[in-house]
Short mmCIF file of C-alpha atoms in Angstrom, two decimals:
data_model
loop_
_atom_site.label_atom_id
_atom_site.label_comp_id
_atom_site.label_asym_id
_atom_site.label_seq_id
_atom_site.Cartn_x
_atom_site.Cartn_y
_atom_site.Cartn_z
CA MET E 1 0.00 0.00 0.00
CA PRO E 2 1.53 3.36 -1.00
CA LEU E 3 2.33 5.76 1.81
CA LEU E 4 1.69 8.85 -0.33
CA PRO E 5 -1.23 9.59 -2.65
CA LYS E 6 -0.44 9.02 -6.32
CA SER E 7 -2.58 11.81 -7.75
CA ARG E 8 -1.35 15.39 -7.96
CA LEU E 9 -4.48 16.60 -6.14
CA GLY E 10 -3.90 14.14 -3.33
CA ARG E 11 -0.32 15.30 -2.88
CA VAL E 12 -1.41 18.95 -2.86
CA LEU E 13 -4.08 18.27 -0.22
CA LEU E 14 -1.58 16.37 1.89
CA ALA E 15 0.89 19.25 1.66
CA ILE E 16 -1.83 21.71 2.71
CA LEU E 17 -2.79 19.51 5.66
CA ALA E 18 0.85 19.23 6.73
CA ALA E 19 1.25 23.03 6.51
CA VAL E 20 -1.88 23.62 8.58
CA LEU E 21 -0.73 21.15 11.21
CA ALA E 22 2.69 22.81 11.33
CA ILE E 23 1.08 26.24 11.84
CA VAL E 24 -1.14 24.90 14.61
CA VAL E 25 1.83 23.33 16.38
CA VAL E 26 3.85 26.56 16.11
CA LEU E 27 0.95 28.63 17.47
CA ILE E 28 0.37 26.27 20.36
CA ALA E 29 4.09 26.29 21.14
CA SER E 30 3.99 30.12 21.16
CA THR E 31 1.53 29.96 24.08
CA GLY E 32 3.94 27.90 26.17
CA TRP E 33 2.03 24.79 25.11
CA LEU E 34 -1.18 26.44 26.38
CA ASP E 35 0.40 27.36 29.71
CA ALA E 36 -0.46 31.02 29.00
CA LEU E 37 -4.14 30.14 29.41
CA GLY E 38 -3.54 29.58 33.11
CA ALA E 39 -5.59 27.22 35.26
CA ALA E 40 -9.21 26.88 36.31
CA PRO E 41 -10.07 27.31 40.00
CA SER E 42 -10.67 24.03 41.81
CA GLY E 43 -10.94 22.55 45.30
CA GLU E 44 -11.33 24.99 48.18
CA ARG E 45 -10.63 27.93 45.85
CA LEU E 46 -13.66 26.95 43.73
CA ALA E 47 -15.76 26.35 46.83
CA ARG E 48 -14.95 29.84 48.07
CA ILE E 49 -15.89 31.29 44.69
CA GLN E 50 -19.21 29.48 44.79
CA ARG E 51 -19.95 31.04 48.19
CA SER E 52 -19.44 34.56 46.83
CA PRO E 53 -22.57 36.74 46.62
CA ASN E 54 -21.20 37.95 43.28
CA TYR E 55 -21.22 34.42 41.78
CA ARG E 56 -24.44 33.00 40.35
CA ASP E 57 -25.28 30.17 37.96
CA GLY E 58 -21.67 29.19 37.40
CA ALA E 59 -20.17 32.65 36.77
CA PHE E 60 -19.34 35.95 38.39
CA ARG E 61 -21.83 38.75 37.68
CA ASN E 62 -21.51 42.51 37.34
CA PRO E 63 -23.23 44.92 39.73
CA ASP E 64 -25.55 45.97 36.87
CA ALA E 65 -26.85 44.05 33.87
CA THR E 66 -23.99 44.09 31.37
CA ARG E 67 -23.64 43.22 27.70
CA LEU E 68 -20.24 42.44 26.26
CA GLY E 69 -21.41 43.78 22.91
CA ALA E 70 -24.26 45.96 21.68
CA PRO E 71 -26.86 44.45 19.28
CA GLY E 72 -25.33 43.96 15.83
CA SER E 73 -21.85 44.64 17.19
CA SER E 74 -20.17 41.69 15.46
CA ARG E 75 -21.00 42.96 11.97
CA LYS E 76 -20.13 46.51 12.89
CA MET E 77 -16.78 45.50 14.37
CA LEU E 78 -15.91 43.53 11.24
CA ARG E 79 -16.68 46.59 9.09
CA GLN E 80 -14.61 48.81 11.36
CA TRP E 81 -11.72 46.36 11.28
CA LEU E 82 -11.72 46.13 7.50
CA ARG E 83 -12.68 49.70 6.55
CA GLY E 84 -11.68 51.90 9.48
CA HIS E 85 -9.18 54.64 8.66
CA GLU E 86 -8.19 55.56 12.20
CA GLN E 87 -4.48 55.80 12.94
CA ARG E 88 -4.57 53.04 15.53
CA VAL E 89 -0.77 52.70 15.81
CA PRO E 90 1.64 55.61 16.44
CA PRO E 91 3.32 56.76 13.22
CA GLY E 92 6.65 57.27 14.96
CA PRO E 93 8.63 56.21 18.04
CA MET E 94 7.10 56.85 21.45
CA PRO E 95 9.11 59.20 23.72
CA ILE E 96 9.54 56.86 26.67
CA VAL E 97 11.58 57.66 29.76
CA ARG E 98 14.05 54.81 30.29
CA LEU E 99 14.52 53.82 33.90
CA THR E 100 16.99 51.85 36.01
CA LYS E 101 17.08 50.90 39.69
CA ALA E 102 18.74 54.22 40.41
CA ALA E 103 15.44 56.00 39.71
CA PHE E 104 13.98 54.44 42.87
CA ALA E 105 17.00 54.72 45.15
CA GLN E 106 15.53 57.72 46.97
CA PRO E 107 11.96 57.59 48.33
CA PRO E 108 9.50 60.24 47.15
CA ALA E 109 9.79 63.46 49.09
CA SER E 110 6.01 63.69 49.44
CA GLY E 111 5.54 60.03 50.36
CA LEU E 112 3.59 59.29 47.15
CA ARG E 113 5.03 58.76 43.68
CA ALA E 114 3.64 56.94 40.64
CA THR E 115 5.52 55.72 37.58
CA TRP E 116 3.35 54.86 34.58
CA LEU E 117 5.01 51.98 32.70
CA GLY E 118 2.44 51.81 29.90
CA HIS E 119 -1.15 50.61 29.52
CA SER E 120 -2.45 49.80 33.05
CA THR E 121 0.94 48.96 34.55
CA VAL E 122 1.84 51.41 37.31
CA LEU E 123 4.57 51.28 39.95
CA VAL E 124 3.41 53.17 43.03
CA GLU E 125 5.52 54.19 46.01
CA ILE E 126 3.17 55.02 48.86
CA ASP E 127 4.03 55.64 52.52
CA GLY E 128 7.18 53.54 52.36
CA ALA E 129 5.71 50.65 50.34
CA ARG E 130 6.10 49.75 46.67
CA ILE E 131 3.16 48.33 44.71
CA LEU E 132 3.09 47.13 41.11
CA PHE E 133 -0.33 47.18 39.44
CA ASP E 134 -1.36 45.03 36.45
CA PRO E 135 2.14 43.89 35.50
CA VAL E 136 2.55 43.47 31.72
CA TRP E 137 5.94 43.39 30.02
CA ALA E 138 4.97 41.11 27.10
CA ARG E 139 5.45 42.21 23.50
CA ARG E 140 1.86 41.21 22.72
CA ALA E 141 -1.42 41.38 24.63
CA SER E 142 -2.15 37.81 23.67
CA PRO E 143 -1.65 34.21 24.79
CA SER E 144 0.73 33.87 21.83
CA SER E 145 4.14 35.46 21.40
CA LEU E 146 3.58 35.47 17.61
CA ILE E 147 0.12 36.95 17.06
CA GLY E 148 -2.05 39.54 18.78
CA PRO E 149 -1.81 43.28 19.55
CA LYS E 150 1.82 44.36 19.71
CA ARG E 151 3.28 46.96 22.06
CA PHE E 152 3.83 50.46 20.71
CA HIS E 153 6.95 50.88 22.84
CA GLU E 154 9.41 48.87 24.88
CA PRO E 155 8.80 48.63 28.63
CA PRO E 156 10.53 51.68 30.17
CA LEU E 157 11.95 49.55 32.99
CA ALA E 158 13.61 46.14 32.72
CA LEU E 159 12.16 43.52 35.03
CA ASP E 160 15.55 43.02 36.67
CA ASP E 161 15.62 46.74 37.49
CA LEU E 162 12.39 46.70 39.46
CA PRO E 163 13.04 47.80 43.03
CA PRO E 164 12.00 45.33 45.75
CA LEU E 165 8.20 45.23 45.80
CA ASP E 166 5.85 44.81 48.72
CA ALA E 167 2.79 43.87 46.67
CA ILE E 168 1.86 42.93 43.11
CA VAL E 169 -1.79 43.65 42.33
CA ALA E 170 -3.84 42.43 39.36
CA SER E 171 -7.26 43.82 38.49
CA HIS E 172 -8.30 40.73 36.48
CA ASP E 173 -6.91 37.98 34.29
CA HIS E 174 -7.07 39.43 30.77
CA TYR E 175 -3.82 39.28 28.81
CA ASP E 176 -3.28 43.04 28.76
CA HIS E 177 -3.45 43.10 32.59
CA LEU E 178 -1.86 39.82 33.70
CA ASP E 179 1.28 38.65 31.91
CA ARG E 180 2.35 35.03 32.43
CA GLY E 181 5.99 35.79 31.67
CA VAL E 182 6.15 38.56 34.26
CA VAL E 183 4.44 36.43 36.91
CA ARG E 184 6.87 33.56 36.33
CA ALA E 185 9.84 35.93 36.51
CA LEU E 186 8.62 37.63 39.69
CA ALA E 187 7.86 34.27 41.29
CA ARG E 188 11.47 33.14 40.70
CA SER E 189 13.14 36.44 41.57
CA THR E 190 15.06 36.47 44.85
CA ALA E 191 14.84 40.27 44.83
CA GLN E 192 11.04 40.00 44.89
CA SER E 193 10.72 37.10 47.31
CA ARG E 194 8.95 39.31 49.89
CA ALA E 195 6.29 40.54 47.48
CA ARG E 196 2.71 39.42 48.05
CA PHE E 197 0.33 38.89 45.14
CA VAL E 198 -3.06 40.50 45.82
CA VAL E 199 -5.70 39.53 43.27
CA PRO E 200 -9.46 39.03 42.82
CA LEU E 201 -11.09 35.67 43.60
CA GLY E 202 -9.97 32.80 41.39
CA VAL E 203 -6.96 34.54 39.82
CA GLY E 204 -4.69 32.70 42.24
CA ALA E 205 -5.20 29.51 40.21
CA HIS E 206 -3.30 31.11 37.32
CA LEU E 207 -0.55 32.35 39.63
CA GLU E 208 0.02 28.96 41.24
CA ARG E 209 0.24 27.32 37.82
CA TRP E 210 2.94 29.81 36.89
CA GLY E 211 5.04 29.15 39.97
CA VAL E 212 3.82 31.50 42.68
CA ALA E 213 3.73 29.82 46.10
CA ALA E 214 0.25 29.60 47.58
CA ASP E 215 1.30 31.38 50.77
CA ARG E 216 2.26 34.46 48.72
CA ILE E 217 -1.23 34.84 47.21
CA THR E 218 -4.18 36.68 48.72
CA GLU E 219 -7.49 36.52 46.81
CA LEU E 220 -10.27 38.95 47.62
CA ASP E 221 -13.95 39.30 46.83
CA TRP E 222 -15.46 42.76 46.40
CA SER E 223 -15.42 44.72 49.68
CA GLU E 224 -12.85 42.37 51.24
CA SER E 225 -9.54 43.77 52.47
CA THR E 226 -6.04 42.67 53.39
CA THR E 227 -2.99 44.45 54.73
CA VAL E 228 0.60 44.31 53.57
CA GLY E 229 2.71 46.12 56.13
CA PRO E 230 0.99 49.45 56.81
CA ILE E 231 -0.98 49.39 53.53
CA LYS E 232 -4.62 48.31 53.31
CA PHE E 233 -5.87 46.84 50.02
CA THR E 234 -9.61 46.64 49.34
CA ALA E 235 -11.08 44.98 46.26
CA THR E 236 -13.82 47.29 45.03
CA PRO E 237 -16.38 46.57 42.29
CA ALA E 238 -15.87 47.13 38.58
CA ARG E 239 -18.07 46.49 35.55
CA HIS E 240 -16.20 44.17 33.23
CA PHE E 241 -15.59 40.44 32.61
CA SER E 242 -12.77 37.89 32.78
CA GLY E 243 -11.28 34.87 31.03
CA ARG E 244 -8.12 33.74 29.24
CA GLY E 245 -9.65 30.96 27.13
CA LEU E 246 -12.72 30.30 25.03
CA ASN E 247 -14.62 28.41 27.72
CA ASP E 248 -13.66 30.10 30.99
CA ARG E 249 -15.44 33.44 30.83
CA ASN E 250 -16.25 34.99 34.23
CA HIS E 251 -14.90 32.07 36.26
CA THR E 252 -12.54 34.51 37.99
CA LEU E 253 -13.45 37.90 39.43
CA TRP E 254 -12.43 41.37 38.23
CA ALA E 255 -11.97 44.37 40.51
CA SER E 256 -10.91 47.94 40.99
CA TRP E 257 -8.69 48.69 43.99
CA SER E 258 -8.67 51.07 46.91
CA VAL E 259 -5.23 51.27 48.53
CA ALA E 260 -4.81 53.18 51.77
CA GLY E 261 -1.62 53.96 53.64
CA PRO E 262 -1.16 55.86 56.89
CA THR E 263 -0.99 59.14 54.97
CA HIS E 264 -2.09 58.62 51.36
CA ARG E 265 -4.84 56.87 49.41
CA ILE E 266 -4.92 55.76 45.77
CA PHE E 267 -7.48 54.15 43.45
CA HIS E 268 -6.81 51.90 40.44
CA SER E 269 -9.82 51.28 38.20
CA GLY E 270 -8.58 48.21 36.36
CA ASP E 271 -10.89 47.60 33.42
CA THR E 272 -14.42 48.86 33.88
CA GLY E 273 -17.42 50.36 32.22
CA PRO E 274 -19.66 53.05 33.72
CA PHE E 275 -21.77 52.14 36.76
CA PRO E 276 -23.21 53.90 39.82
CA GLY E 277 -20.83 52.07 42.17
CA PHE E 278 -18.10 54.69 41.70
CA ALA E 279 -19.96 56.99 44.08
CA ASP E 280 -20.18 54.20 46.66
CA ILE E 281 -16.43 53.59 46.36
CA GLY E 282 -15.75 57.27 46.89
CA ALA E 283 -18.03 57.44 49.91
CA ALA E 284 -16.53 54.34 51.54
CA HIS E 285 -12.84 54.73 50.68
CA GLY E 286 -12.15 58.22 49.32
CA PRO E 287 -10.97 60.81 48.93
CA PHE E 288 -8.00 59.56 46.89
CA ASP E 289 -4.79 61.54 46.47
CA LEU E 290 -4.21 59.89 43.10
CA THR E 291 -6.52 57.91 40.83
CA PHE E 292 -5.50 55.69 37.92
CA ILE E 293 -8.55 55.38 35.66
CA LYS E 294 -8.77 53.77 32.23
CA ILE E 295 -9.49 55.99 29.24
CA GLY E 296 -8.71 53.82 26.20
CA ALA E 297 -10.08 50.88 24.20
CA TYR E 298 -13.66 52.17 24.29
CA GLY E 299 -16.18 51.76 21.50
CA ASP E 300 -19.89 52.13 20.86
CA THR E 301 -20.05 48.39 20.16
CA TRP E 302 -19.10 47.57 23.78
CA PRO E 303 -20.40 50.53 25.86
CA ASP E 304 -20.96 48.60 29.10
CA ILE E 305 -17.44 47.32 29.76
CA HIS E 306 -15.02 50.17 28.96
CA LEU E 307 -15.08 53.82 29.99
CA THR E 308 -14.76 56.64 27.49
CA PRO E 309 -12.41 59.48 28.48
CA GLU E 310 -15.39 61.60 29.48
CA GLN E 311 -16.79 58.80 31.62
CA ALA E 312 -13.35 58.39 33.21
CA VAL E 313 -13.38 62.02 34.32
CA ASP E 314 -16.87 61.50 35.73
CA ALA E 315 -15.69 58.37 37.59
CA TYR E 316 -12.74 60.34 38.99
CA ALA E 317 -15.16 62.88 40.44
CA LYS E 318 -17.45 60.22 41.88
CA VAL E 319 -14.65 58.33 43.65
CA ARG E 320 -13.55 61.69 45.08
CA GLY E 321 -10.22 61.85 43.34
CA LYS E 322 -7.81 64.72 43.83
CA MET E 323 -5.71 63.96 40.74
CA LEU E 324 -6.30 61.82 37.65
CA LEU E 325 -3.54 59.87 35.93
CA PRO E 326 -5.15 58.17 32.91
CA ILE E 327 -4.20 54.56 32.13
CA HIS E 328 -5.11 51.87 29.59
CA TRP E 329 -4.05 53.84 26.53
CA GLY E 330 -0.98 54.46 24.38
CA THR E 331 0.46 50.93 24.48
CA PHE E 332 -1.71 48.43 22.55
CA ASN E 333 -4.12 48.66 19.61
CA LEU E 334 -7.26 47.27 21.24
CA ALA E 335 -10.09 49.35 19.76
CA PHE E 336 -11.34 51.23 16.72
CA HIS E 337 -10.13 54.70 17.62
CA ALA E 338 -6.91 56.56 16.92
CA TRP E 339 -4.14 55.60 19.33
CA ASP E 340 -3.95 59.15 20.77
CA GLU E 341 -7.67 60.00 20.71
CA PRO E 342 -8.15 59.02 24.39
CA ALA E 343 -5.47 61.53 25.43
CA GLU E 344 -6.97 64.38 23.42
CA ARG E 345 -10.47 63.69 24.73
CA VAL E 346 -9.47 63.35 28.38
CA VAL E 347 -7.62 66.69 28.30
CA VAL E 348 -10.75 68.43 27.04
CA ALA E 349 -13.04 66.60 29.48
CA ALA E 350 -10.78 67.28 32.47
CA ALA E 351 -10.57 70.98 31.64
CA ALA E 352 -14.36 71.21 31.33
CA ALA E 353 -14.85 69.48 34.69
CA GLY E 354 -12.07 71.31 36.49
CA ALA E 355 -10.31 68.01 37.16
CA ARG E 356 -6.65 68.00 38.12
CA LEU E 357 -4.94 65.97 35.41
CA VAL E 358 -1.43 64.64 34.91
CA MET E 359 -0.29 62.97 31.66
CA PRO E 360 3.18 61.43 32.05
CA LYS E 361 5.11 59.78 29.26
CA PRO E 362 5.64 56.03 29.65
CA GLY E 363 8.32 55.70 32.30
CA GLU E 364 7.83 59.17 33.73
CA SER E 365 7.36 59.47 37.50
CA VAL E 366 5.04 62.00 39.11
CA GLU E 367 4.29 63.10 42.65
CA PRO E 368 0.84 64.66 43.07
CA ALA E 369 2.27 67.29 45.41
CA THR E 370 4.55 68.62 42.65
CA ALA E 371 2.93 67.29 39.44
CA PRO E 372 3.71 69.35 36.34
CA PRO E 373 1.03 70.83 34.07
CA VAL E 374 -0.08 68.70 31.15
CA LYS E 375 2.23 68.78 28.15
CA PRO E 376 0.66 66.97 25.14
CA TRP E 377 3.78 64.98 24.25
CA TRP E 378 1.77 62.60 22.04
CA ARG E 379 1.19 65.35 19.48
CA ALA E 380 4.86 65.27 18.52
CA VAL E 381 4.53 61.56 17.78
CA ARG E 382 1.50 62.21 15.58
CA GLY E 383 3.44 64.78 13.57
CA LYS E 384 6.32 62.44 12.68
#
């Protein structure tokens, strides 16, 4: 019996099948043989999830009824993807501020300093503690190292140059907020051996799969708190969703974060759409000296799960923020708007609302007590 088909058509079909199989194998390998998908909660972790008042019928639920897409959004998104003329990627190099360990050798004079590292990744020094939010150093916001949205700029700070951290906080498990490679590196790092991982319910399953010891992980439901040294972390509600695979949507929780030290308070929105709960967060945990609120990746096809820049300014007011540092923009192409549109819109909205705004370059550090006026650095990139 011949091992290969005799006909030309048969050989062509076999070659196509072999090519497809090779592509599939390469793509799977680029996810760490699916390790990037993480792990599903099980055992006592799953039992705790099932006891949560925010978990019903096999999934976590938002505070308000939430649609992931508006009616007819699939067709509209396809048209926007194929026909949209927005400049979704910067036309020139981004002016990042490159950092080393030396940048963090001296504590902030005011006791509060934030360094925006791109997208939603922020290194905060607050009342003697160092906190890293939503750590993402990957080249792509994707399970694969070969396909998916690619970074506009290099990370301003090498992982090995991170100062010793007290806590690493994730808002949820999406790829642009939780990076497997970073987690694995931080779990192995002797310099970061003291750092606690503080995450929403269920996310610890991913962390343990990637090498984080269970005793370094604290998982919180909404309104639950933990302390790391003198700093109190409270998981506060957000309106979003979760999941790293096709079949695990909303099996882990998403959250915003209130962080309170002896002297200062900060708020990190994570990913969220508009909802009345911002006022409740402000009443219970504010005012906040500095707020990190998402302004990018919005669209009228998914209005419930991402804030527009104008809604971000409104959320800042409702949580009783004293200064707004916008996040979740300028790093990945995740929506059908120009890459710098969120920055332009938030400047206008903040001015109209009388909000105190700071717009650092990636890698630039700011202290609210001495924050500089807004300089629209992104306009120089647009003009290149």
